[in-house]
Amino acid sequence: MAWKRKDVLKVESTSEFQQWMAKRRRWLIAHGKLLAEDLPSK
C-alpha cells in the first residue's frame, strides 16, 4: 500500500525527517553511493 501524497509531504516537512535525511546523505556520500555535487543547492 502506497503512502498518500499529503501524508508524505507532512512527514517530509518535520525536522526529524530533515535531520534523518541529512544524516543519510552524509552516509551515502561517505560510502560512495552519492556524489557530493548531487546534493540539492540551498
Coordinates of N, CA and C in Angstrom, one line a residue:
M1 N 0.8 -1.2 0.0 CA 0.0 0.0 0.0 C 0.9 1.2 0.0
A2 N 0.6 2.1 -0.9 CA 1.4 3.4 -1.0 C 0.9 4.4 -0.1
W3 N 1.9 5.3 0.3 CA 1.5 6.5 1.1 C 0.8 7.5 0.3
K4 N -0.2 8.2 0.9 CA -0.8 9.3 0.2 C 0.1 10.5 0.2
R5 N 0.0 11.2 -0.9 CA 0.9 12.4 -1.1 C 0.9 13.3 0.1
K6 N -0.3 13.6 0.6 CA -0.5 14.6 1.7 C 0.3 14.1 3.0
D7 N 0.3 12.7 3.2 CA 0.9 12.2 4.3 C 2.5 12.2 4.1
V8 N 2.9 12.0 2.9 CA 4.4 12.1 2.6 C 4.8 13.5 2.9
L9 N 4.1 14.5 2.3 CA 4.5 15.9 2.5 C 4.5 16.3 4.0
K10 N 3.6 15.8 4.7 CA 3.5 16.1 6.2 C 4.8 15.6 6.9
V11 N 5.1 14.3 6.6 CA 6.3 13.7 7.2 C 7.6 14.4 6.8
E12 N 7.7 14.7 5.5 CA 8.9 15.3 4.9 C 9.2 16.7 5.5
S13 N 8.1 17.3 6.0 CA 8.3 18.7 6.5 C 8.7 18.7 8.0
T14 N 8.8 17.6 8.6 CA 9.2 17.6 10.0 C 10.7 17.7 10.2
S15 N 11.1 18.3 11.3 CA 12.6 18.5 11.5 C 13.2 17.1 11.7
E16 N 12.5 16.2 12.3 CA 13.1 14.8 12.5 C 13.5 14.2 11.2
F17 N 12.6 14.3 10.2 CA 12.8 13.7 8.9 C 14.0 14.5 8.2
Q18 N 14.0 15.8 8.3 CA 15.1 16.6 7.7 C 16.4 16.2 8.3
Q19 N 16.5 16.0 9.6 CA 17.7 15.5 10.2 C 18.1 14.1 9.8
W20 N 17.2 13.2 9.7 CA 17.5 11.9 9.2 C 18.0 11.9 7.8
M21 N 17.3 12.7 6.9 CA 17.8 12.8 5.5 C 19.2 13.3 5.4
A22 N 19.5 14.3 6.2 CA 20.9 14.9 6.2 C 21.9 13.8 6.6
K23 N 21.6 13.1 7.6 CA 22.5 12.0 8.1 C 22.6 11.0 7.0
R24 N 21.5 10.6 6.4 CA 21.5 9.6 5.3 C 22.4 10.0 4.1
R25 N 22.2 11.3 3.8 CA 23.1 11.8 2.6 C 24.5 11.8 3.0
R26 N 24.9 12.1 4.2 CA 26.3 12.1 4.6 C 26.8 10.6 4.5
W27 N 26.0 9.7 5.0 CA 26.4 8.3 4.9 C 26.6 7.8 3.5
L28 N 25.6 8.2 2.6 CA 25.7 7.8 1.2 C 27.0 8.4 0.5
I29 N 27.3 9.6 0.8 CA 28.5 10.3 0.3 C 29.7 9.5 0.8
A30 N 29.8 9.3 2.1 CA 30.9 8.6 2.7 C 31.2 7.2 2.1
H31 N 30.1 6.6 1.7 CA 30.3 5.2 1.2 C 30.2 5.2 -0.3
G32 N 30.4 6.3 -1.0 CA 30.5 6.4 -2.4 C 29.2 6.1 -3.2
K33 N 28.1 6.2 -2.5 CA 26.8 5.9 -3.1 C 26.1 7.1 -3.7
L34 N 26.6 8.3 -3.3 CA 26.0 9.6 -3.8 C 27.2 10.5 -3.9
L35 N 27.2 11.2 -5.0 CA 28.3 12.2 -5.2 C 27.9 13.5 -4.5
A36 N 28.9 14.2 -3.9 CA 28.6 15.4 -3.1 C 28.0 16.5 -4.0
E37 N 28.3 16.5 -5.3 CA 27.7 17.5 -6.2 C 26.3 17.2 -6.5
D38 N 25.8 16.0 -6.1 CA 24.4 15.7 -6.3 C 23.5 16.3 -5.2
L39 N 24.1 16.9 -4.2 CA 23.3 17.5 -3.1 C 22.5 18.7 -3.6
P40 N 21.3 18.8 -3.1 CA 20.5 20.0 -3.6 C 21.1 21.3 -3.1
S41 N 21.1 22.3 -3.9 CA 21.6 23.6 -3.5 C 20.6 24.3 -2.6
K42 N 21.2 25.0 -1.7 CA 20.3 25.7 -0.7 C 20.2 27.2 -1.1

